[in-house]
Short mmCIF file of C-alpha atoms and ligand atoms in Angstrom, two decimals:
data_model
loop_
_atom_site.label_atom_id
_atom_site.label_comp_id
_atom_site.label_asym_id
_atom_site.label_seq_id
_atom_site.Cartn_x
_atom_site.Cartn_y
_atom_site.Cartn_z
CA MET A 1169 0.09 0.14 -0.05
CA ASN A 1170 1.74 3.34 -0.83
CA ARG A 1171 1.18 6.62 1.22
CA ARG A 1172 -1.78 7.84 -1.36
CA SER A 1173 -3.76 4.31 -0.65
CA PHE A 1174 -2.80 4.89 3.41
CA LEU A 1175 -4.93 7.51 3.12
CA THR A 1176 -7.58 6.88 0.99
CA ALA A 1177 -8.16 3.25 3.03
CA ALA A 1178 -8.09 5.66 6.18
CA ALA A 1179 -10.77 7.48 5.17
CA ALA A 1180 -13.09 4.91 4.60
CA GLY A 1181 -12.46 3.21 7.46
CA LEU A 1182 -11.10 0.13 5.51
CA LEU A 1183 -8.00 -0.26 8.17
CA THR A 1184 -9.89 -0.66 10.71
CA GLN A 1185 -12.12 -4.02 9.24
CA ALA A 1186 -8.63 -4.82 7.33
CA GLY A 1187 -7.39 -4.92 11.21
CA ALA A 1188 -10.58 -6.31 12.98
CA LEU A 1189 -9.88 -9.31 10.28
CA THR A 1190 -6.42 -10.39 10.53
CA THR A 1191 -4.98 -8.51 13.56
CA PRO A 1192 -1.61 -10.46 13.45
CA THR A 1193 -0.25 -9.47 17.25
CA SER A 1194 -2.40 -8.80 19.80
CA PRO A 1195 -1.32 -6.30 22.33
CA ALA A 1196 0.16 -6.77 25.21
CA GLY A 1197 -2.82 -7.42 27.94
CA ALA A 1198 -5.23 -7.47 24.93
CA SER A 1199 -7.40 -10.75 25.97
CA ALA A 1200 -7.49 -9.48 29.63
CA SER A 1201 -9.30 -5.94 28.92
CA LEU A 1202 -11.12 -7.92 25.87
CA ALA A 1203 -12.33 -10.10 28.45
CA ALA A 1204 -13.45 -7.63 31.03
CA ALA A 1205 -15.03 -5.49 28.39
CA GLY A 1206 -17.69 -8.61 27.93
CA SER A 1207 -18.76 -7.70 31.37
CA LEU A 1208 -19.29 -4.06 31.06
CA ALA A 1209 -19.19 -3.91 27.09
CA LEU A 1210 -20.11 -0.49 25.51
CA LYS A 1211 -22.98 -0.21 22.67
CA GLY A 1212 -21.21 1.52 19.66
CA ASP A 1213 -18.05 3.05 18.80
CA PRO A 1214 -16.35 4.48 21.33
CA PHE A 1215 -13.61 6.02 18.04
CA THR A 1216 -15.73 8.58 17.12
CA LEU A 1217 -13.33 11.69 17.77
CA GLY A 1218 -10.21 10.15 15.80
CA VAL A 1219 -6.96 9.40 16.30
CA ALA A 1220 -3.62 11.98 16.37
CA SER A 1221 -0.34 12.09 17.07
CA GLY A 1222 1.99 14.93 18.39
CA ASP A 1223 5.50 16.26 19.14
CA PRO A 1224 8.03 14.17 17.70
CA SER A 1225 11.29 13.00 19.34
CA THR A 1226 14.28 10.90 17.83
CA ASP A 1227 13.13 7.84 19.52
CA GLY A 1228 8.70 8.61 19.68
CA PHE A 1229 5.93 10.61 20.14
CA VAL A 1230 2.14 11.26 21.69
CA LEU A 1231 -0.51 8.87 20.87
CA TRP A 1232 -3.82 10.72 21.52
CA THR A 1233 -7.92 9.25 20.98
CA ARG A 1234 -10.51 10.14 23.53
CA LEU A 1235 -13.81 7.97 23.83
CA ALA A 1236 -16.90 8.96 22.80
CA LEU A 1237 -19.92 6.65 21.68
CA ASP A 1238 -22.19 10.15 21.76
CA PRO A 1239 -20.13 12.85 20.80
CA LEU A 1240 -22.77 15.78 21.33
CA GLY A 1241 -24.34 14.15 24.02
CA GLY A 1242 -25.17 16.86 26.67
CA ASP A 1243 -22.93 16.66 29.43
CA GLY A 1244 -19.56 16.98 28.03
CA ARG A 1245 -18.48 13.34 28.21
CA GLY A 1246 -19.34 11.63 25.09
CA GLY A 1247 -22.41 9.59 26.29
CA MET A 1248 -19.56 7.64 28.01
CA PRO A 1249 -20.06 5.77 31.63
CA SER A 1250 -18.55 7.41 35.16
CA ARG A 1251 -15.57 4.30 34.70
CA ASP A 1252 -12.63 3.98 33.26
CA VAL A 1253 -11.83 2.26 30.15
CA ASP A 1254 -8.80 0.01 29.25
CA VAL A 1255 -7.36 1.36 25.55
CA ASP A 1256 -4.70 -1.11 23.98
CA TRP A 1257 -2.54 0.96 21.10
CA GLN A 1258 -0.43 -0.65 19.10
CA ILE A 1259 2.17 0.73 17.20
CA ALA A 1260 4.01 -1.09 13.88
CA ALA A 1261 6.56 -0.48 11.59
CA ASP A 1262 3.89 -1.03 8.43
CA GLU A 1263 0.50 0.57 7.88
CA ARG A 1264 -1.31 -2.93 7.55
CA PHE A 1265 -0.15 -3.92 11.40
CA GLY A 1266 1.78 -6.74 10.38
CA SER A 1267 5.02 -5.24 12.02
CA VAL A 1268 4.04 -4.48 15.57
CA VAL A 1269 6.94 -2.90 17.32
CA ARG A 1270 5.24 -1.41 20.30
CA SER A 1271 2.15 -2.03 22.13
CA GLY A 1272 0.38 -1.74 25.72
CA THR A 1273 -2.57 -0.66 27.11
CA ALA A 1274 -4.04 2.54 28.43
CA THR A 1275 -6.51 4.00 31.01
CA ALA A 1276 -8.79 6.26 29.25
CA ARG A 1277 -10.31 8.04 32.71
CA ALA A 1278 -13.69 8.96 33.35
CA GLY A 1279 -12.14 12.46 34.67
CA ALA A 1280 -10.29 12.96 32.01
CA ALA A 1281 -12.97 12.95 29.92
CA HIS A 1282 -11.74 9.40 28.39
CA SER A 1283 -9.36 10.69 26.47
CA VAL A 1284 -5.35 8.58 26.77
CA HIS A 1285 -2.52 10.25 25.46
CA VAL A 1286 0.63 7.58 25.32
CA GLU A 1287 4.15 8.53 24.91
CA VAL A 1288 6.24 6.33 23.22
CA ASP A 1289 9.77 5.86 23.24
CA GLY A 1290 12.96 3.62 22.07
CA LEU A 1291 11.46 3.69 18.12
CA GLU A 1292 14.04 3.94 15.47
CA PRO A 1293 15.01 7.99 14.56
CA GLY A 1294 13.52 9.60 11.21
CA ARG A 1295 10.77 7.09 10.68
CA GLU A 1296 7.11 6.65 9.68
CA TYR A 1297 5.36 4.30 12.30
CA PHE A 1298 1.55 3.35 11.91
CA TYR A 1299 -0.77 3.34 14.83
CA ARG A 1300 -4.29 2.35 16.50
CA PHE A 1301 -6.11 1.46 19.47
CA ARG A 1302 -8.58 -1.17 20.90
CA SER A 1303 -11.58 -0.61 23.18
CA GLN A 1304 -14.37 -2.64 23.93
CA GLY A 1305 -13.82 -5.40 20.88
CA ARG A 1306 -13.50 -2.36 18.55
CA LEU A 1307 -10.76 -0.75 16.75
CA SER A 1308 -9.78 3.30 16.17
CA PRO A 1309 -9.43 4.23 12.09
CA ALA A 1310 -4.97 3.95 11.90
CA GLY A 1311 -2.74 6.55 12.02
CA ARG A 1312 0.60 7.35 10.34
CA THR A 1313 2.83 9.33 12.42
CA ARG A 1314 6.58 9.62 12.51
CA THR A 1315 9.49 10.48 14.60
CA ALA A 1316 12.13 13.23 14.16
CA PRO A 1317 15.19 12.47 12.25
CA ALA A 1318 18.58 11.97 14.20
CA GLY A 1319 20.92 13.23 11.02
CA GLU A 1320 20.28 16.15 8.95
CA ARG A 1321 17.86 15.87 5.73
CA SER A 1322 14.74 17.28 4.36
CA LEU A 1323 11.32 18.56 6.20
CA ALA A 1324 7.91 19.02 4.24
CA PHE A 1325 5.86 20.72 6.09
CA ALA A 1326 1.93 22.26 7.22
CA VAL A 1327 1.55 25.85 8.86
CA ALA A 1328 -2.24 26.05 9.75
CA ALA A 1329 -4.17 28.12 12.12
CA CYS A 1330 -8.05 29.38 13.13
CA ALA A 1331 -10.85 26.67 11.88
CA HIS A 1332 -14.21 27.93 12.97
CA TYR A 1333 -16.42 25.11 12.76
CA GLU A 1334 -19.79 27.34 11.94
CA HIS A 1335 -17.96 29.61 8.89
CA GLY A 1336 -17.23 26.56 6.23
CA TYR A 1337 -16.13 22.88 5.90
CA TYR A 1338 -12.86 22.09 6.58
CA THR A 1339 -11.86 21.39 2.78
CA ALA A 1340 -8.55 22.78 3.45
CA TYR A 1341 -7.54 20.17 6.14
CA ARG A 1342 -8.05 17.47 3.74
CA ARG A 1343 -6.27 19.07 1.04
CA LEU A 1344 -3.33 19.53 3.55
CA ALA A 1345 -3.61 16.24 4.48
CA GLU A 1346 -3.14 14.82 1.29
CA GLU A 1347 -0.26 16.49 0.68
CA GLU A 1348 1.07 14.11 2.87
CA PRO A 1349 3.25 16.23 4.88
CA GLU A 1350 5.52 14.89 7.40
CA LEU A 1351 4.72 17.44 10.23
CA VAL A 1352 2.02 20.17 10.84
CA VAL A 1353 2.38 23.40 12.80
CA PHE A 1354 -1.03 24.30 14.51
CA LEU A 1355 -0.76 27.91 15.44
CA GLY A 1356 -3.81 28.51 17.62
CA ASP A 1357 -7.71 29.17 17.32
CA TYR A 1358 -8.00 25.34 16.48
CA MET A 1359 -11.87 25.68 17.97
CA TYR A 1360 -14.18 28.77 18.87
CA GLU A 1361 -15.83 29.15 21.67
CA TYR A 1362 -18.65 31.77 20.81
CA GLY A 1363 -22.49 30.13 21.16
CA PRO A 1364 -24.56 29.70 17.58
CA SER A 1365 -23.44 33.44 15.30
CA GLY A 1366 -21.52 34.61 18.14
CA TYR A 1367 -19.44 35.27 14.99
CA THR A 1368 -21.07 35.21 12.01
CA ALA A 1369 -18.74 35.40 8.25
CA LEU A 1370 -19.87 37.55 5.83
CA ALA A 1371 -21.53 34.43 3.94
CA GLY A 1372 -23.27 33.43 6.64
CA ARG A 1373 -23.09 29.36 8.08
CA VAL A 1374 -22.82 26.25 6.90
CA ARG A 1375 -23.22 25.06 10.39
CA THR A 1376 -23.93 25.51 14.26
CA HIS A 1377 -22.52 25.85 16.65
CA THR A 1378 -23.00 23.62 20.70
CA PRO A 1379 -25.27 25.73 22.25
CA GLY A 1380 -24.03 28.28 24.42
CA LYS A 1381 -20.79 30.27 24.56
CA CYS A 1382 -18.19 27.67 26.37
CA ALA A 1383 -17.73 28.70 30.29
CA THR A 1384 -18.21 25.49 31.78
CA LEU A 1385 -16.31 22.48 31.75
CA ALA A 1386 -18.89 20.29 29.88
CA ASP A 1387 -18.93 23.46 27.21
CA TYR A 1388 -15.69 23.15 26.54
CA ARG A 1389 -15.24 19.62 26.23
CA LEU A 1390 -18.50 19.53 23.76
CA ARG A 1391 -17.76 21.92 21.92
CA HIS A 1392 -13.98 20.22 21.00
CA ALA A 1393 -15.89 16.69 20.34
CA GLN A 1394 -17.87 18.71 17.80
CA TYR A 1395 -14.90 20.06 15.95
CA LYS A 1396 -13.40 16.86 16.39
CA SER A 1397 -16.07 14.89 14.81
CA ASP A 1398 -15.00 16.37 11.41
CA PRO A 1399 -14.11 13.69 9.18
CA ASP A 1400 -11.59 16.39 7.51
CA LEU A 1401 -10.05 17.29 10.15
CA GLN A 1402 -9.83 13.64 11.53
CA LEU A 1403 -8.16 12.93 8.63
CA ALA A 1404 -5.16 15.22 8.99
CA HIS A 1405 -4.57 14.54 12.14
CA ALA A 1406 -4.38 10.53 10.68
CA THR A 1407 -2.17 11.91 8.22
CA ALA A 1408 0.82 13.47 10.45
CA PRO A 1409 1.87 14.33 13.70
CA TRP A 1410 0.95 17.65 14.92
CA LEU A 1411 2.25 20.38 16.66
CA VAL A 1412 -0.46 22.04 19.17
CA ALA A 1413 -0.55 25.92 20.74
CA PHE A 1414 -3.85 27.58 21.61
CA ASP A 1415 -4.71 31.57 21.07
CA ASP A 1416 -7.29 33.51 22.45
CA HIS A 1417 -10.57 31.57 20.80
CA GLU A 1418 -9.60 28.12 22.75
CA ILE A 1419 -10.20 29.93 25.49
CA GLU A 1420 -11.97 33.31 24.69
CA ASN A 1421 -11.76 35.89 22.44
CA ASN A 1422 -8.42 38.30 23.25
CA TRP A 1423 -8.18 37.12 26.73
CA ALA A 1424 -4.76 38.52 28.40
CA GLY A 1425 -2.59 36.17 31.18
CA SER A 1426 -5.40 36.18 33.88
CA VAL A 1427 -7.49 39.21 32.19
CA SER A 1428 -10.58 38.47 30.45
CA SER A 1429 -11.78 40.90 27.51
CA THR A 1430 -15.12 41.13 28.29
CA GLY A 1431 -14.14 42.04 32.16
CA ALA A 1432 -16.68 39.49 33.60
CA PRO A 1433 -15.77 37.38 36.25
CA GLY A 1434 -14.62 34.12 36.78
CA PHE A 1435 -12.57 34.14 34.84
CA ALA A 1436 -10.01 32.09 36.43
CA GLY A 1437 -12.09 28.97 36.94
CA ARG A 1438 -13.27 29.37 32.81
CA ARG A 1439 -9.30 29.68 31.91
CA ALA A 1440 -8.67 26.19 33.89
CA HIS A 1441 -11.87 24.63 32.60
CA ALA A 1442 -10.53 25.22 28.60
CA PHE A 1443 -7.04 24.76 29.69
CA ARG A 1444 -8.63 20.93 31.01
CA ALA A 1445 -10.16 20.18 27.79
CA TYR A 1446 -7.61 21.42 25.01
CA TYR A 1447 -5.09 18.97 26.86
CA GLU A 1448 -7.99 16.55 26.90
CA ASN A 1449 -8.22 16.81 23.59
CA MET A 1450 -4.85 17.22 21.88
CA PRO A 1451 -1.99 15.19 21.72
CA LEU A 1452 0.03 17.14 24.35
CA ARG A 1453 2.64 15.65 26.13
CA ARG A 1454 1.51 15.36 30.24
CA ALA A 1455 4.69 17.76 30.83
CA SER A 1456 2.52 20.34 29.50
CA LEU A 1457 0.33 19.80 33.04
CA GLN A 1458 1.62 22.27 35.25
CA GLY A 1459 -0.80 23.10 37.67
CA ALA A 1460 -3.09 26.14 36.64
CA VAL A 1461 -0.85 26.86 33.89
CA LEU A 1462 -1.20 25.36 30.45
CA ARG A 1463 2.60 24.71 29.10
CA VAL A 1464 2.71 25.02 25.53
CA ASN A 1465 5.62 26.91 24.87
CA ARG A 1466 8.35 24.24 24.24
CA ARG A 1467 11.20 22.92 21.21
CA VAL A 1468 10.92 20.06 19.03
CA SER A 1469 13.91 19.62 17.02
CA TRP A 1470 14.24 18.04 13.71
CA GLY A 1471 17.91 16.85 13.75
CA PRO A 1472 20.54 19.65 13.28
CA LEU A 1473 18.37 20.58 10.27
CA ALA A 1474 15.72 22.15 12.41
CA ARG A 1475 14.49 23.47 15.79
CA PHE A 1476 11.12 24.90 16.35
CA HIS A 1477 10.41 27.14 19.29
CA LEU A 1478 6.68 26.92 19.89
CA LEU A 1479 5.34 30.12 22.04
CA ASP A 1480 2.68 30.67 23.90
CA THR A 1481 1.66 34.37 23.65
CA ARG A 1482 -1.52 34.15 25.65
CA GLN A 1483 -1.12 33.29 29.09
CA PHE A 1484 1.48 35.29 29.87
CA ARG A 1485 1.32 38.63 28.41
CA ASP A 1486 0.46 41.85 30.31
CA ASP A 1487 -3.01 43.13 29.74
CA GLN A 1488 -3.48 44.66 26.18
CA ALA A 1489 -2.48 48.74 25.93
CA CYS A 1490 -5.28 51.53 25.44
CA LEU A 1491 -7.94 49.07 26.19
CA ASP A 1492 -7.16 46.78 23.27
CA GLY A 1493 -8.57 47.06 19.46
CA VAL A 1494 -6.99 48.68 16.14
CA ARG A 1495 -6.46 52.32 17.28
CA ALA A 1496 -3.86 55.47 16.50
CA GLY A 1497 -2.03 57.23 19.17
CA CYS A 1498 -1.59 54.35 22.44
CA ASP A 1499 1.95 55.91 23.61
CA ASP A 1500 1.42 52.89 25.98
CA ARG A 1501 2.16 49.82 23.95
CA LEU A 1502 5.81 52.16 23.91
CA ASP A 1503 6.56 51.24 27.02
CA SER A 1504 9.39 49.12 27.77
CA GLY A 1505 7.98 47.11 30.82
CA ARG A 1506 5.47 45.86 29.12
CA THR A 1507 5.60 41.90 28.37
CA LEU A 1508 4.30 39.78 25.94
CA LEU A 1509 5.93 36.41 26.69
CA GLY A 1510 6.26 36.93 30.17
CA PRO A 1511 9.84 36.85 32.10
CA ASP A 1512 10.30 33.45 32.29
CA GLN A 1513 9.40 31.99 29.00
CA TRP A 1514 11.44 35.07 27.57
CA SER A 1515 14.55 33.54 29.18
CA TRP A 1516 13.83 30.15 28.00
CA LEU A 1517 13.39 31.44 24.31
CA GLU A 1518 16.49 33.48 24.58
CA SER A 1519 18.53 30.52 25.72
CA GLY A 1520 17.20 28.93 23.70
CA LEU A 1521 17.72 30.54 20.36
CA ARG A 1522 21.56 31.29 22.04
CA GLY A 1523 21.95 27.46 22.32
CA SER A 1524 20.37 26.59 18.99
CA THR A 1525 23.09 24.62 17.14
CA ALA A 1526 19.67 23.92 14.02
CA ARG A 1527 20.47 24.82 11.01
CA TRP A 1528 17.28 26.72 11.14
CA ASN A 1529 15.50 28.39 13.92
CA LEU A 1530 11.70 28.94 13.56
CA LEU A 1531 9.33 30.55 15.58
CA GLY A 1532 5.77 29.11 15.93
CA GLN A 1533 3.83 31.83 17.38
CA GLN A 1534 0.23 33.19 17.16
CA ILE A 1535 -0.39 36.83 16.25
CA MET A 1536 1.29 39.09 14.11
CA MET A 1537 4.63 39.62 14.73
CA THR A 1538 5.32 42.47 12.09
CA GLN A 1539 4.19 46.58 12.00
CA ARG A 1540 0.92 46.48 10.58
CA ASP A 1541 -0.27 49.81 9.49
CA TYR A 1542 -4.01 49.95 8.94
CA LYS A 1543 -5.14 53.51 8.48
CA VAL A 1544 -4.83 54.05 4.77
CA GLY A 1545 -3.13 57.73 4.30
CA PRO A 1546 -0.94 59.46 6.96
CA GLY A 1547 -0.87 58.37 10.46
CA ARG A 1548 -1.39 54.77 12.09
CA GLU A 1549 -3.49 52.64 13.22
CA VAL A 1550 -2.22 49.77 14.50
CA ASN A 1551 -3.61 46.24 15.90
CA LEU A 1552 -3.10 46.31 20.12
CA ASP A 1553 -3.11 42.32 20.47
CA SER A 1554 -0.35 41.82 18.17
CA TRP A 1555 3.18 42.20 18.73
CA ASP A 1556 2.23 46.30 17.60
CA GLY A 1557 0.82 46.60 21.41
CA TYR A 1558 4.21 45.26 22.38
CA ALA A 1559 6.73 47.12 20.25
CA PRO A 1560 9.72 47.19 22.51
CA GLU A 1561 9.85 43.64 23.74
CA ARG A 1562 9.46 42.72 19.44
CA THR A 1563 12.59 44.57 18.72
CA ARG A 1564 14.47 43.04 21.74
CA LEU A 1565 12.80 39.64 20.22
CA LEU A 1566 14.33 40.41 16.72
CA GLY A 1567 17.72 41.26 18.19
CA SER A 1568 17.85 38.01 19.59
CA LEU A 1569 16.82 36.41 16.41
CA ALA A 1570 19.60 38.42 14.48
CA ALA A 1571 22.50 36.04 16.33
CA THR A 1572 20.50 32.84 15.26
CA SER A 1573 21.18 30.63 12.57
CA ASN A 1574 18.19 30.88 9.70
CA PRO A 1575 15.37 32.68 11.66
CA VAL A 1576 11.59 32.47 10.72
CA VAL A 1577 8.93 33.36 12.09
CA LEU A 1578 5.35 31.54 11.41
CA THR A 1579 1.74 32.96 12.33
CA GLY A 1580 -1.25 32.46 12.82
CA ASP A 1581 -4.64 34.53 13.97
CA ALA A 1582 -4.80 36.59 10.37
CA HIS A 1583 -7.18 34.79 8.92
CA MET A 1584 -5.46 36.01 5.67
CA HIS A 1585 -2.06 34.83 4.47
CA HIS A 1586 1.11 37.42 4.79
CA LEU A 1587 4.77 37.68 3.22
CA ALA A 1588 6.66 40.26 6.17
CA ASP A 1589 9.70 41.25 6.49
CA LEU A 1590 11.09 41.71 10.49
CA LYS A 1591 13.21 44.59 11.04
CA THR A 1592 13.82 46.49 13.83
CA ASP A 1593 12.99 49.30 12.68
CA PHE A 1594 9.90 49.28 10.07
CA ASP A 1595 9.81 52.78 8.90
CA ASP A 1596 13.48 52.20 7.30
CA PRO A 1597 13.48 50.75 4.09
CA ASP A 1598 17.31 50.13 4.85
CA ALA A 1599 16.94 48.66 7.88
CA PRO A 1600 18.01 45.11 7.73
CA VAL A 1601 15.80 41.98 7.08
CA ILE A 1602 16.19 40.01 10.38
CA ALA A 1603 13.39 37.26 9.53
CA LYS A 1604 10.83 36.41 6.80
CA GLU A 1605 7.59 36.08 8.75
CA LEU A 1606 5.26 34.25 7.51
CA ILE A 1607 1.27 34.01 8.75
CA ALA A 1608 -0.88 30.92 7.29
CA SER A 1609 -4.36 32.44 6.26
CA SER A 1610 -7.46 30.28 8.11
CA ILE A 1611 -8.45 26.98 7.49
CA ALA A 1612 -11.69 28.06 7.80
CA SER A 1613 -12.40 31.58 9.87
CA ASP A 1614 -14.00 33.85 7.90
CA GLY A 1615 -15.73 32.25 5.55
CA ASP A 1616 -15.57 32.17 1.51
CA GLY A 1617 -12.24 34.16 0.98
CA TYR A 1618 -11.99 36.82 -1.90
CA ARG A 1619 -9.61 38.63 -2.98
CA ASP A 1620 -9.80 42.18 -3.18
CA LYS A 1621 -7.08 43.74 -5.36
CA ALA A 1622 -7.68 47.41 -4.31
CA TRP A 1623 -7.22 46.70 -0.66
CA ILE A 1624 -4.98 44.43 -0.64
CA ALA A 1625 -2.72 47.17 -3.04
CA GLU A 1626 -3.59 50.24 -0.39
CA ALA A 1627 -2.12 47.54 3.01
CA LEU A 1628 0.95 47.09 0.58
CA SER A 1629 1.37 50.52 0.00
CA GLU A 1630 0.97 51.56 3.58
CA ASN A 1631 3.46 48.86 4.69
CA PRO A 1632 6.63 48.81 2.13
CA HIS A 1633 7.79 45.50 4.53
CA ILE A 1634 5.09 43.41 3.89
CA SER A 1635 5.00 41.65 0.09
CA PHE A 1636 1.97 39.71 -0.43
CA ILE A 1637 -1.43 38.61 1.39
CA ASP A 1638 -4.37 37.02 0.07
CA GLN A 1639 -7.88 36.68 1.63
CA ARG A 1640 -8.52 33.60 1.11
CA ARG A 1641 -9.06 30.56 3.05
CA GLY A 1642 -5.80 28.22 2.90
CA TYR A 1643 -2.64 27.07 4.77
CA LEU A 1644 1.17 26.94 4.18
CA MET A 1645 3.14 24.29 2.90
CA ALA A 1646 6.72 24.57 3.51
CA ARG A 1647 9.54 22.01 2.11
CA LEU A 1648 13.21 22.71 4.26
CA THR A 1649 16.24 21.31 3.17
CA PRO A 1650 19.67 22.56 4.45
CA ASP A 1651 20.01 24.86 1.90
CA GLU A 1652 16.20 26.37 1.38
CA LEU A 1653 12.98 27.33 2.59
CA SER A 1654 10.27 26.79 -0.18
CA VAL A 1655 6.96 27.38 1.19
CA ASP A 1656 3.65 27.65 -1.05
CA TYR A 1657 0.78 29.58 -0.23
CA ARG A 1658 -2.04 27.30 -0.88
CA THR A 1659 -5.89 28.91 -0.95
CA LEU A 1660 -9.38 27.70 -1.95
CA ASP A 1661 -11.52 29.62 -3.73
CA TYR A 1662 -14.54 28.68 -1.03
CA ILE A 1663 -15.21 26.40 1.60
CA SER A 1664 -19.19 27.41 1.92
CA ARG A 1665 -19.46 24.16 -0.31
CA ARG A 1666 -17.25 21.14 -0.30
CA GLY A 1667 -15.03 19.86 -3.11
CA ALA A 1668 -12.78 22.91 -3.50
CA ARG A 1669 -9.01 22.51 -4.59
CA ALA A 1670 -6.27 24.01 -3.37
CA ARG A 1671 -3.59 26.12 -5.57
CA THR A 1672 -0.70 28.05 -4.77
CA ALA A 1673 -1.19 31.62 -5.11
CA HIS A 1674 1.92 32.70 -3.98
CA ARG A 1675 5.52 30.63 -3.65
CA VAL A 1676 8.55 32.42 -1.75
CA THR A 1677 12.23 30.78 -0.86
CA ILE A 1678 14.24 31.39 1.63
CA PRO A 1679 17.78 30.68 1.03
CA SER A 1680 20.02 29.31 4.11
CA THR A 1681 22.44 32.50 5.26
CA ALA A 1682 24.04 29.97 7.38
CA GLN A 1683 27.79 29.80 5.26
CA ALA A 1684 27.49 33.33 5.49
CA ARG A 1685 27.06 34.11 9.99
CA ALA A 1686 29.36 30.84 10.15
FE1 LIG B 1958 -8.81 33.30 14.08
#
């Protein structure tokens, strides 16, 4: 079976069927747990939310699933009983599971919404693996994942963000999966907290959120289950390991640290519920759970070729200056005492950049880093929720990036593709370019895209350091080698109907400058 037929088979659920008939090797403990399942049998398929993997190392990764017989059952527990359930897992070297290399049994705890996170180690570097789960006599769909390489080689990876479920179908996730990236970097707004039509797109909605704005643990669990029920999203997860980090909407629009943007009381509790549900639904390692903190800033290395530095630009930031929004004349944003990353994450990033021996250093982060003037003509209006609201820290960060081998910044949030030059002085045309910022448009947020050439021309002329903008939905498809990073800006013409093709609207090739720096 070649890669393409693995995808087709995974989509059709054929691997589940074939595996059930021909399972060549019983996972350890399978007979005991399957026997126990006889007396406690659940009715139906518990694998309705799919499977996922994430955070590859040279010898492993984390595998994820969450059992739910009835994903949209009203209490957020997916129609599951209030007892723990055993889940067997297998990792194979081949897609037919003829050569199972690791297996075990994990417990899907009722207190964790029957989610399973299995951290696997001891595997070979730089190769593809296949995995699946079994519980209650049922097999999950199979997923494909991989370990990071130990030596230098290439990497094909996708970058995506912002997938509002009501705004359109997830065709972009399907197209991304069909390109078979080795890694997917997801930069936030995986789900949105709004109730039905709480945030509308111009083209209206194609489907409807679960009731109410998310506030309770049950609300967040239910909303994640709704998103995870989407077959295109499931396919994208089953195709490659993901690196995920949240932005604002996984919790609440434009929150900052311990502050709600609405000023409503009880934000600490809401944030705790949202964090818990996020962990339960994502292929994150247990190390992310740090008491009240959900730690998603972390580093993932791809041999000597690349190091991903994933940032958290929400949890540790100071509140937005000047009451947030897109505004002119906010001097507070220039206060050098204000922080976006927080002191601990700042030191972690600084030392990680300084100590990196990787050829490419890729920052995965949520909000626009480049200066962006939204006012046409004289004067300047900036988005105080983005790095423009924390300008001195941006200048310091660019200073650190300048001393790093091949820095590139990957960004989400904007719901439009952008390509920008990052400079310590954006107003000086002669200031050196320190890094490129590649901003991925949205998978679905804001619905059917468009391409307003007059508006784009104005935006580019106001911001000469930005060279490309596209308002259509899409994702980035990147190919990295020691010598260059080549990135296709992929776009879809519509998402209000299924079936749009993905096409390349723009391509940028960034040559390595590591030789010159050495
Ligand atoms: Fe978004």
